[in-house]
Short mmCIF file of C-alpha atoms in Angstrom, two decimals:
data_model
loop_
_atom_site.label_atom_id
_atom_site.label_comp_id
_atom_site.label_asym_id
_atom_site.label_seq_id
_atom_site.Cartn_x
_atom_site.Cartn_y
_atom_site.Cartn_z
CA MET A 131 -177.10 -41.97 142.08
CA GLU A 132 -174.32 -42.26 144.42
CA LYS A 133 -175.26 -42.57 148.07
CA THR A 134 -173.49 -41.23 151.06
CA GLN A 135 -173.05 -44.17 153.28
CA LEU A 136 -172.59 -44.31 157.12
CA VAL A 137 -171.72 -47.59 158.74
CA PHE A 138 -172.89 -47.89 162.43
CA VAL A 139 -171.19 -50.36 164.76
CA PRO A 140 -173.30 -50.81 168.09
CA SER A 141 -172.53 -53.19 170.85
CA PRO A 142 -174.54 -56.40 171.09
CA GLY A 143 -177.91 -56.17 172.76
CA ILE A 144 -181.42 -54.91 171.81
CA GLY A 145 -181.06 -51.73 173.78
CA HIS A 146 -177.97 -50.64 171.85
CA LEU A 147 -179.51 -51.59 168.53
CA VAL A 148 -182.78 -49.70 169.18
CA SER A 149 -181.12 -46.41 169.94
CA THR A 150 -178.91 -46.88 166.83
CA VAL A 151 -181.93 -47.42 164.64
CA GLU A 152 -183.87 -44.39 166.02
CA PHE A 153 -180.96 -42.29 165.34
CA SER A 154 -180.50 -43.75 161.75
CA LYS A 155 -184.05 -43.00 161.09
CA ARG A 156 -183.76 -39.37 161.99
CA LEU A 157 -180.68 -38.93 159.65
CA THR A 158 -182.32 -40.53 156.70
CA GLU A 159 -185.54 -38.69 157.18
CA ARG A 160 -183.68 -35.43 157.29
CA ASP A 161 -181.23 -36.11 154.24
CA ASP A 162 -182.25 -38.52 151.44
CA ARG A 163 -178.55 -38.53 150.28
CA LEU A 164 -177.66 -40.65 153.27
CA SER A 165 -178.03 -44.46 153.59
CA ILE A 166 -177.31 -46.36 156.70
CA VAL A 167 -175.74 -49.77 157.18
CA VAL A 168 -175.90 -51.20 160.68
CA LEU A 169 -173.33 -53.99 161.43
CA VAL A 170 -175.24 -56.41 163.90
CA ILE A 171 -172.99 -58.33 166.31
CA SER A 172 -174.91 -61.20 167.78
CA SER A 173 -175.87 -61.42 171.51
CA ILE A 174 -177.99 -63.54 173.86
CA SER A 175 -181.18 -61.80 172.65
CA ALA A 176 -180.26 -62.66 169.02
CA SER A 177 -183.79 -63.98 168.06
CA LYS A 178 -185.41 -60.68 169.30
CA MET A 179 -182.72 -58.78 167.45
CA GLU A 180 -183.45 -60.56 164.25
CA SER A 181 -187.19 -60.04 164.60
CA TYR A 182 -186.70 -56.39 165.20
CA THR A 183 -184.21 -55.77 162.33
CA GLN A 184 -186.40 -57.45 159.86
CA GLY A 185 -189.35 -55.27 160.86
CA VAL A 186 -187.33 -52.04 160.41
CA ALA A 187 -185.64 -53.14 157.13
CA ASN A 188 -189.17 -53.79 155.69
CA SER A 189 -190.26 -50.37 156.51
CA ASN A 190 -187.11 -48.32 155.99
CA THR A 191 -185.41 -48.66 152.70
CA GLY A 192 -182.63 -46.45 153.83
CA ILE A 193 -181.46 -48.74 156.64
CA GLN A 194 -179.67 -51.93 155.78
CA PHE A 195 -178.54 -54.57 158.38
CA ILE A 196 -175.55 -56.91 157.90
CA ASN A 197 -175.03 -59.69 160.46
CA ILE A 198 -171.39 -60.07 161.51
CA PRO A 199 -170.05 -63.50 162.09
CA GLN A 200 -169.37 -64.47 165.68
CA ALA A 201 -165.67 -64.37 166.82
CA ASP A 202 -164.08 -66.37 169.54
CA PRO A 203 -165.00 -64.92 172.96
CA PRO A 204 -162.32 -63.51 175.36
CA SER A 205 -160.87 -65.69 178.03
CA ALA A 206 -163.01 -66.54 181.16
CA GLU A 207 -160.45 -64.42 183.25
CA SER A 208 -161.74 -61.18 181.54
CA LEU A 209 -165.36 -61.87 183.03
CA LYS A 210 -163.85 -60.41 186.28
CA SER A 211 -165.00 -57.07 184.62
CA ARG A 212 -168.25 -57.33 182.48
CA GLU A 213 -167.13 -53.96 180.94
CA ASN A 214 -163.71 -55.24 179.99
CA TYR A 215 -165.24 -58.53 178.67
CA ILE A 216 -167.54 -56.74 176.38
CA SER A 217 -164.75 -54.38 175.12
CA LEU A 218 -162.44 -57.29 174.37
CA LEU A 219 -165.49 -59.06 172.65
CA MET A 220 -166.06 -56.09 170.26
CA GLU A 221 -162.18 -55.89 169.65
CA SER A 222 -162.21 -59.65 168.64
CA HIS A 223 -164.82 -58.80 165.83
CA LYS A 224 -162.60 -56.17 164.34
CA SER A 225 -161.37 -58.38 161.38
CA HIS A 226 -165.01 -59.35 160.63
CA VAL A 227 -166.17 -55.82 160.65
CA LYS A 228 -163.34 -54.75 158.55
CA LYS A 229 -164.23 -57.33 155.85
CA ALA A 230 -167.84 -56.36 155.91
CA ILE A 231 -166.95 -52.62 155.38
CA VAL A 232 -164.41 -53.45 152.68
CA ASP A 233 -167.05 -55.32 150.77
CA LEU A 234 -169.52 -52.49 151.13
CA VAL A 235 -167.20 -50.00 149.60
CA SER A 236 -166.37 -52.16 146.70
CA GLU A 237 -170.02 -51.94 145.57
CA PRO A 238 -170.85 -49.54 142.81
CA TYR A 239 -172.51 -46.04 143.65
CA THR A 240 -171.33 -46.32 147.28
CA SER A 241 -169.27 -43.75 148.99
CA LEU A 242 -168.40 -44.22 152.73
CA ALA A 243 -168.69 -41.11 154.63
CA GLY A 244 -167.80 -42.43 158.10
CA ILE A 245 -167.99 -45.27 160.70
CA VAL A 246 -170.21 -44.54 163.67
CA VAL A 247 -169.26 -46.50 166.88
CA ASP A 248 -170.82 -46.77 170.26
CA LEU A 249 -169.05 -46.72 173.71
CA PHE A 250 -167.69 -50.37 173.78
CA CYS A 251 -166.61 -50.30 170.00
CA SER A 252 -163.88 -47.65 170.24
CA SER A 253 -161.46 -50.22 168.87
CA MET A 254 -163.44 -49.72 165.45
CA ILE A 255 -162.01 -46.14 165.53
CA GLU A 256 -158.51 -47.53 164.65
CA LEU A 257 -160.22 -49.39 161.86
CA ALA A 258 -161.68 -46.08 160.58
CA ASN A 259 -158.20 -44.49 160.61
CA GLU A 260 -156.79 -47.60 158.85
CA LEU A 261 -159.45 -47.16 156.10
CA GLY A 262 -158.87 -43.45 155.89
CA VAL A 263 -162.47 -42.66 156.69
CA PRO A 264 -163.95 -40.23 159.51
CA SER A 265 -165.21 -41.80 162.65
CA TYR A 266 -167.95 -40.64 165.21
CA VAL A 267 -168.99 -41.85 168.61
CA PHE A 268 -172.72 -42.42 169.26
CA PHE A 269 -173.01 -41.95 172.97
CA THR A 270 -176.40 -43.56 174.31
CA SER A 271 -176.04 -42.13 177.89
CA SER A 272 -176.30 -38.60 179.34
CA ALA A 273 -174.02 -35.66 178.45
CA ALA A 274 -172.93 -35.64 182.13
CA PHE A 275 -171.88 -39.10 182.05
CA LEU A 276 -169.86 -38.40 178.95
CA GLY A 277 -168.24 -35.69 180.96
CA PHE A 278 -167.40 -38.36 183.68
CA MET A 279 -165.96 -40.81 181.06
CA LEU A 280 -163.72 -37.93 179.47
CA TYR A 281 -162.46 -37.28 182.98
CA LEU A 282 -161.26 -40.83 183.51
CA PRO A 283 -157.88 -40.23 181.63
CA ILE A 284 -157.32 -37.05 183.68
CA HIS A 285 -158.02 -39.04 186.86
CA TYR A 286 -155.53 -41.81 185.71
CA ASN A 287 -152.96 -39.32 184.78
CA GLN A 288 -153.17 -37.72 188.30
CA TYR A 289 -153.51 -40.85 190.42
CA GLY A 290 -152.22 -43.65 188.29
CA ARG A 291 -154.95 -46.00 189.58
CA GLU A 292 -158.56 -46.89 189.87
CA PHE A 293 -161.01 -45.06 192.04
CA GLU A 294 -161.08 -46.13 195.73
CA THR A 295 -164.03 -46.12 198.01
CA SER A 296 -161.99 -43.96 200.49
CA ASP A 297 -161.65 -41.22 197.84
CA SER A 298 -162.98 -37.88 198.43
CA ASP A 299 -165.49 -36.29 196.32
CA SER A 300 -164.38 -35.68 192.62
CA ILE A 301 -164.57 -32.24 190.94
CA ILE A 302 -165.66 -33.00 187.45
CA PRO A 303 -166.38 -30.16 185.07
CA ALA A 304 -169.47 -31.80 183.51
CA TYR A 305 -171.23 -31.75 187.02
CA SER A 306 -171.94 -28.46 188.84
CA HIS A 307 -171.68 -30.30 192.24
CA PRO A 308 -168.83 -32.49 193.75
CA VAL A 309 -169.47 -36.04 192.66
CA PRO A 310 -169.53 -38.31 195.64
CA THR A 311 -167.47 -41.49 195.49
CA ASN A 312 -170.46 -43.64 196.62
CA VAL A 313 -172.26 -42.69 193.15
CA VAL A 314 -169.33 -43.42 190.85
CA PRO A 315 -169.90 -46.46 188.65
CA SER A 316 -168.54 -49.72 189.90
CA PHE A 317 -166.40 -50.28 186.76
CA ALA A 318 -164.26 -47.29 188.02
CA PHE A 319 -163.03 -49.30 191.09
CA ASN A 320 -162.44 -52.49 189.08
CA LYS A 321 -158.89 -53.71 189.08
CA TYR A 322 -159.34 -56.41 186.53
CA GLY A 323 -159.47 -54.25 183.42
CA GLY A 324 -162.83 -52.47 183.75
CA TYR A 325 -161.47 -49.08 184.61
CA ALA A 326 -158.53 -49.46 182.29
CA SER A 327 -160.67 -50.32 179.41
CA PHE A 328 -162.90 -47.14 179.88
CA VAL A 329 -159.69 -45.01 180.16
CA LYS A 330 -158.76 -46.57 176.67
CA HIS A 331 -162.17 -45.96 175.18
CA THR A 332 -162.36 -42.19 176.19
CA THR A 333 -158.79 -41.66 175.07
CA ARG A 334 -159.66 -43.05 171.56
CA PHE A 335 -162.88 -40.70 171.50
CA LYS A 336 -160.53 -37.66 171.02
CA GLU A 337 -159.44 -39.25 167.50
CA THR A 338 -162.98 -38.70 166.16
CA LYS A 339 -164.72 -36.18 164.16
CA GLY A 340 -167.56 -35.87 166.74
CA ILE A 341 -169.48 -37.31 169.68
CA ILE A 342 -173.34 -37.61 169.10
CA VAL A 343 -175.22 -37.75 172.35
CA ASN A 344 -178.77 -38.84 173.21
CA THR A 345 -179.69 -35.88 175.19
CA PHE A 346 -181.00 -32.35 174.66
CA ALA A 347 -179.55 -29.18 175.51
CA GLU A 348 -182.34 -27.82 177.79
CA LEU A 349 -182.08 -30.97 179.80
CA GLU A 350 -178.43 -30.90 180.61
CA PRO A 351 -177.41 -27.22 180.14
CA HIS A 352 -174.38 -27.27 182.39
CA ALA A 353 -172.93 -30.52 181.08
CA VAL A 354 -173.43 -29.66 177.50
CA HIS A 355 -171.88 -26.17 177.88
CA GLN A 356 -168.74 -27.70 179.60
CA LEU A 357 -168.44 -30.34 176.74
CA ILE A 358 -168.72 -27.84 174.13
CA SER A 359 -166.43 -25.44 175.75
CA ASP A 360 -163.53 -27.92 176.11
CA SER A 361 -161.24 -27.30 173.21
CA GLU A 362 -159.77 -30.88 173.47
CA THR A 363 -163.20 -32.56 173.00
CA PRO A 364 -164.41 -33.27 169.31
CA PRO A 365 -167.43 -31.49 168.28
CA ILE A 366 -170.67 -32.33 170.49
CA TYR A 367 -174.14 -33.11 168.71
CA THR A 368 -177.10 -33.36 171.10
CA VAL A 369 -179.66 -35.35 169.07
CA GLY A 370 -182.08 -36.68 171.69
CA PRO A 371 -184.41 -37.79 173.01
CA LEU A 372 -184.28 -40.81 170.69
CA LEU A 373 -187.29 -42.97 171.66
CA ASP A 374 -188.71 -46.04 169.96
CA GLN A 375 -192.36 -45.02 169.87
CA GLU A 376 -193.36 -47.39 166.98
CA GLY A 377 -192.05 -50.74 168.20
CA LYS A 378 -195.07 -51.51 170.30
CA ARG A 379 -195.29 -55.17 171.56
CA GLN A 380 -198.64 -56.70 171.20
CA ASP A 381 -199.30 -59.91 173.16
CA SER A 382 -201.48 -61.22 175.91
CA ASP A 383 -199.44 -59.71 178.63
CA CYS A 384 -199.33 -56.30 177.14
CA GLU A 385 -203.11 -56.26 176.56
CA ARG A 386 -203.70 -57.50 180.14
CA ILE A 387 -201.50 -54.64 181.57
CA MET A 388 -203.04 -51.93 179.41
CA LYS A 389 -206.57 -53.00 180.03
CA TRP A 390 -205.94 -52.85 183.91
CA LEU A 391 -204.50 -49.29 183.42
CA ASP A 392 -207.48 -48.23 181.46
CA ASP A 393 -209.74 -49.07 184.57
CA GLN A 394 -207.67 -46.79 187.00
CA PRO A 395 -208.06 -43.14 187.61
CA PRO A 396 -205.66 -40.58 186.10
CA SER A 397 -202.41 -40.15 187.89
CA SER A 398 -203.27 -42.73 190.60
CA VAL A 399 -200.84 -45.69 189.75
CA VAL A 400 -197.28 -45.86 190.86
CA PHE A 401 -195.10 -48.09 188.34
CA LEU A 402 -192.23 -49.94 189.53
CA CYS A 403 -189.90 -51.39 186.85
CA PHE A 404 -186.16 -51.82 186.81
CA GLY A 405 -185.21 -52.68 183.23
CA SER A 406 -184.48 -55.97 181.62
CA MET A 407 -181.51 -56.54 183.93
CA GLY A 408 -183.04 -55.37 187.21
CA SER A 409 -183.98 -58.07 189.77
CA PHE A 410 -184.27 -58.48 193.55
CA GLU A 411 -183.86 -61.37 196.00
CA PRO A 412 -186.82 -62.36 197.95
CA ASP A 413 -185.88 -60.47 201.14
CA GLN A 414 -185.72 -57.05 199.23
CA LEU A 415 -189.11 -57.96 197.52
CA ALA A 416 -190.70 -58.38 201.00
CA GLU A 417 -189.81 -54.91 202.05
CA MET A 418 -190.95 -53.36 198.74
CA ALA A 419 -194.30 -55.26 199.07
CA ILE A 420 -194.71 -53.95 202.55
CA ALA A 421 -193.96 -50.50 201.60
CA ILE A 422 -196.37 -50.79 198.59
CA GLU A 423 -199.17 -52.06 200.69
CA ARG A 424 -198.78 -49.50 203.48
CA SER A 425 -198.64 -46.65 201.05
CA GLY A 426 -202.20 -47.42 199.84
CA TYR A 427 -201.51 -46.44 196.33
CA ARG A 428 -202.58 -48.33 193.25
CA PHE A 429 -199.64 -50.00 191.71
CA LEU A 430 -198.11 -51.83 188.61
CA TRP A 431 -195.04 -53.75 189.74
CA ALA A 432 -192.69 -55.62 187.34
CA VAL A 433 -190.94 -58.31 189.30
CA ARG A 434 -187.90 -60.11 187.90
CA SER A 435 -185.98 -62.87 189.58
CA PRO A 436 -182.20 -62.87 189.53
CA PRO A 437 -180.50 -65.26 186.99
CA PHE A 438 -179.73 -68.83 188.05
CA LYS A 439 -176.09 -69.11 189.18
CA ASP A 440 -175.36 -71.87 186.58
CA ASP A 441 -176.98 -69.89 183.69
CA PRO A 442 -174.07 -68.50 181.48
CA THR A 443 -176.32 -66.04 179.84
CA LYS A 444 -177.22 -64.34 183.16
CA ARG A 445 -180.60 -63.48 181.87
CA MET A 446 -183.20 -62.35 184.42
CA GLY A 447 -186.11 -64.57 184.89
CA GLU A 448 -189.57 -64.65 186.51
CA TYR A 449 -190.54 -66.21 189.79
CA SER A 450 -192.73 -69.19 189.21
CA ASN A 451 -194.87 -68.51 192.20
CA LEU A 452 -194.83 -64.93 193.65
CA SER A 453 -196.76 -65.94 196.77
CA ASP A 454 -193.67 -67.93 197.67
CA VAL A 455 -191.43 -64.66 197.72
CA LEU A 456 -193.95 -62.03 198.96
CA PRO A 457 -195.38 -61.48 202.35
CA GLU A 458 -198.19 -63.95 203.24
CA GLY A 459 -201.66 -62.68 202.03
CA PHE A 460 -200.01 -59.76 200.21
CA LEU A 461 -201.48 -60.75 196.68
CA GLU A 462 -204.99 -61.33 198.19
CA ARG A 463 -205.08 -57.97 200.08
CA THR A 464 -203.94 -55.91 197.11
CA GLU A 465 -205.70 -57.63 194.19
CA ASN A 466 -208.15 -54.80 193.85
CA ARG A 467 -205.60 -52.09 193.61
CA GLY A 468 -202.48 -53.69 192.08
CA LEU A 469 -201.11 -55.58 189.16
CA LEU A 470 -197.93 -57.71 189.21
CA CYS A 471 -196.24 -58.86 185.99
CA GLY A 472 -192.81 -60.29 185.08
CA TRP A 473 -192.44 -57.83 182.15
CA ALA A 474 -194.09 -54.49 181.26
CA PRO A 475 -194.34 -52.54 178.11
CA GLN A 476 -192.58 -49.57 179.60
CA MET A 477 -193.13 -46.97 177.05
CA GLU A 478 -196.84 -47.77 176.65
CA VAL A 479 -197.26 -47.75 180.43
CA LEU A 480 -195.43 -44.47 180.93
CA ALA A 481 -197.70 -42.91 178.14
CA HIS A 482 -200.92 -43.97 179.92
CA GLU A 483 -202.60 -41.27 181.88
CA ALA A 484 -203.36 -43.40 184.93
CA VAL A 485 -199.58 -43.56 185.78
CA GLY A 486 -198.50 -40.92 188.29
CA GLY A 487 -195.08 -41.92 189.41
CA PHE A 488 -192.18 -44.25 188.37
CA VAL A 489 -189.70 -46.04 190.62
CA SER A 490 -186.94 -46.50 188.28
CA HIS A 491 -183.42 -47.97 188.12
CA CYS A 492 -182.43 -44.72 186.25
CA GLY A 493 -181.19 -46.24 182.93
CA TRP A 494 -180.79 -43.38 180.53
CA ASN A 495 -183.52 -44.59 178.09
CA SER A 496 -185.98 -45.06 180.93
CA THR A 497 -185.07 -41.37 182.22
CA LEU A 498 -185.74 -39.85 178.61
CA GLU A 499 -189.00 -41.91 178.35
CA SER A 500 -190.21 -40.63 181.74
CA LEU A 501 -189.33 -36.95 181.03
CA TRP A 502 -191.00 -37.40 177.49
CA TYR A 503 -194.28 -38.48 179.18
CA GLY A 504 -194.06 -36.28 182.24
CA VAL A 505 -193.84 -38.88 184.81
CA PRO A 506 -191.83 -38.04 188.06
CA VAL A 507 -189.15 -40.58 189.11
CA ALA A 508 -188.02 -42.09 192.44
CA THR A 509 -184.43 -43.28 191.95
CA TRP A 510 -183.31 -46.88 192.68
CA PRO A 511 -180.17 -47.34 190.59
CA LEU A 512 -178.85 -51.02 190.32
CA TYR A 513 -175.66 -51.02 188.18
CA ALA A 514 -173.67 -49.60 185.36
CA GLU A 515 -174.04 -45.89 185.24
CA GLN A 516 -177.28 -45.68 186.98
CA GLN A 517 -175.94 -44.38 190.26
CA ILE A 518 -174.32 -41.34 188.66
CA ASN A 519 -177.61 -40.96 186.42
CA ALA A 520 -179.63 -40.81 189.75
CA PHE A 521 -177.35 -38.24 191.22
CA GLU A 522 -177.68 -35.98 188.26
CA LEU A 523 -181.31 -36.30 188.26
CA VAL A 524 -181.79 -35.56 192.02
CA ARG A 525 -178.97 -33.12 192.89
CA GLU A 526 -178.05 -31.58 189.57
CA LEU A 527 -181.30 -31.18 187.63
CA GLU A 528 -183.82 -31.62 190.54
CA LEU A 529 -186.01 -33.74 188.27
CA ALA A 530 -186.14 -36.75 190.50
CA LEU A 531 -186.82 -37.83 193.87
CA GLU A 532 -184.06 -39.58 196.01
CA LEU A 533 -185.20 -43.11 197.17
CA LYS A 534 -181.52 -44.54 196.69
CA LEU A 535 -178.39 -43.13 194.96
CA ASP A 536 -175.75 -45.71 195.83
CA TYR A 537 -177.62 -48.97 195.87
CA ARG A 538 -174.77 -51.05 194.42
CA THR A 539 -175.12 -54.54 193.05
CA GLU A 540 -172.10 -55.73 195.23
CA ASN A 541 -173.81 -54.35 198.34
CA ALA A 542 -177.31 -55.98 197.49
CA LYS A 543 -177.44 -57.44 201.02
CA ASN A 544 -177.75 -53.86 202.55
CA LEU A 545 -181.76 -53.93 202.25
CA VAL A 546 -183.68 -50.68 201.48
CA MET A 547 -186.21 -51.09 204.21
CA ALA A 548 -190.03 -50.74 203.75
CA GLU A 549 -190.18 -47.46 205.74
CA GLU A 550 -187.72 -45.74 203.34
CA ILE A 551 -189.56 -47.11 200.35
CA GLU A 552 -192.96 -46.23 201.44
CA LYS A 553 -192.04 -42.50 202.32
CA ALA A 554 -190.54 -42.37 198.85
CA ILE A 555 -193.69 -43.54 197.23
CA ARG A 556 -196.02 -41.19 199.15
CA CYS A 557 -193.67 -38.21 198.30
CA LEU A 558 -193.44 -39.34 194.65
CA MET A 559 -197.38 -39.55 194.35
CA ASP A 560 -198.04 -36.28 196.22
CA SER A 561 -199.75 -33.97 193.62
CA GLU A 562 -198.10 -30.98 195.34
CA ASN A 563 -194.50 -32.07 194.97
CA PRO A 564 -192.61 -29.48 193.04
CA ILE A 565 -190.71 -32.11 191.06
CA ARG A 566 -194.08 -32.82 189.28
CA GLY A 567 -194.27 -29.40 187.96
CA ARG A 568 -190.60 -29.37 186.72
CA VAL A 569 -191.03 -32.74 185.10
CA LYS A 570 -194.02 -31.42 183.16
CA GLU A 571 -192.09 -28.41 182.06
CA MET A 572 -189.16 -30.75 180.81
CA LYS A 573 -191.84 -32.93 179.06
CA GLU A 574 -192.63 -29.84 176.80
CA MET A 575 -189.02 -28.97 176.19
CA SER A 576 -188.03 -32.54 175.21
CA ARG A 577 -190.80 -32.37 172.42
CA LYS A 578 -189.76 -28.88 171.37
CA ALA A 579 -186.05 -29.97 171.07
CA ILE A 580 -186.80 -32.42 168.16
CA GLN A 581 -189.14 -30.19 166.37
CA ASN A 582 -188.28 -27.94 163.40
CA GLY A 583 -185.98 -25.16 164.92
CA GLY A 584 -185.57 -27.03 168.28
CA SER A 585 -182.06 -27.44 169.81
CA SER A 586 -181.71 -31.25 168.71
CA PHE A 587 -183.17 -30.59 165.31
CA ILE A 588 -180.57 -27.94 164.78
CA SER A 589 -177.84 -30.15 165.98
CA VAL A 590 -178.73 -33.00 163.77
CA GLY A 591 -178.70 -30.59 160.71
CA ARG A 592 -175.14 -29.33 161.85
CA LEU A 593 -174.04 -32.99 162.06
CA ILE A 594 -175.38 -33.86 158.66
CA GLU A 595 -173.66 -30.83 157.11
CA ASP A 596 -170.36 -31.81 158.93
CA ILE A 597 -170.68 -35.44 157.81
CA HIS A 598 -170.77 -34.11 154.09
CA ILE A 599 -167.83 -31.63 154.71
CA ASN A 600 -165.49 -34.37 156.52
CA LYS A 601 -166.34 -36.60 153.68
CA ALA A 602 -165.19 -34.11 151.02
CA ASN A 603 -162.12 -33.23 153.06
CA LYS A 604 -161.26 -36.91 153.21
CA ALA A 605 -161.63 -37.23 149.41
#
């Protein structure tokens, strides 16, 4: 029997890959006519990615992985903008991706229904046009941030330049409040290709047959409505939340953390975790430690060190001796109510009944995870779109507590002081905080969204129907 095949091209990195796979599972579970091919572009986490893809391939016959040969990296000059560097890196793989797709469609009983690309892979939209197949965007951030992205070409046409720190607040349709310049992502200020690359990406988005967003309508009603109402924007499909609830890591660190949580009372632990790329210098860690100790709350704290300056991979590390970077005696004074680790199994921790609050960098996946488990968040954004995510959570949705909204990487020397952190932790863990009730309501909504008859369930069905219609029209 002929299979209708979708080819996904995610950006390199385990985070992009996991979201792609979770969505692929949802598609194949809903429609057995669909088969998925994921083209894997290598990254610094190649061994982790290979282990992950092997596990998925063994348990999901509808998903196939093809490793794409590495292309020559962009010039060192392009590193002045991380976003531009990744965009150029994806573009350099275009010929390899084309060969892989041409080889696929030459196989018997294969009918290509479309190419699905993520944010940094918009150059592959041109490839889909060359091959005469429909293309779709898989957007792993929020609907509001998609609205910000779609605003960039408008901003460029109006001002002809990047954002500047002196700019007044921006009126962006996807946000119900004016967006302050200090929460705009740093790439929008970048004069070395970062801003220009995003303008190019979102201009290409409008050539596609649809944009698939990892959110649900009940979470972002204003942003979703604005996107759907814009006649110039391709069809919007809200399909979230997409969470990897099966890929649980089992090792001694994980067991130690979960055993410790088992011994804590319900909703008593504040969890501080800032993602795989989130790290702090010793002076900021000291302020955090003072705040944690003064608050009196039980805590689980994932502490990462910045990458070594001469490490080209820029991977976060772990401090070899935490007592060297934390206040003297902190570890001894808090050993009966706290646990420090270099890495934490975030999903499992948030799912544990002992956790009552989450101090987070506000990456979108982390945001969806915290809402899924009904854990309130105090915002501490660090990089990428995290500032504007935090703004949305605090000001637009009233689902998080503001600790910081504009803590930019380039301003890292501006310490967040212990008094401010302590105040946020106390407020976050207050059982009477109204945010706690709103987050619990959103927990129920997030689960209903993906159930039969829910908003995301319906949206996925509409997408599948449109994939088949667009394929037939192409033929």
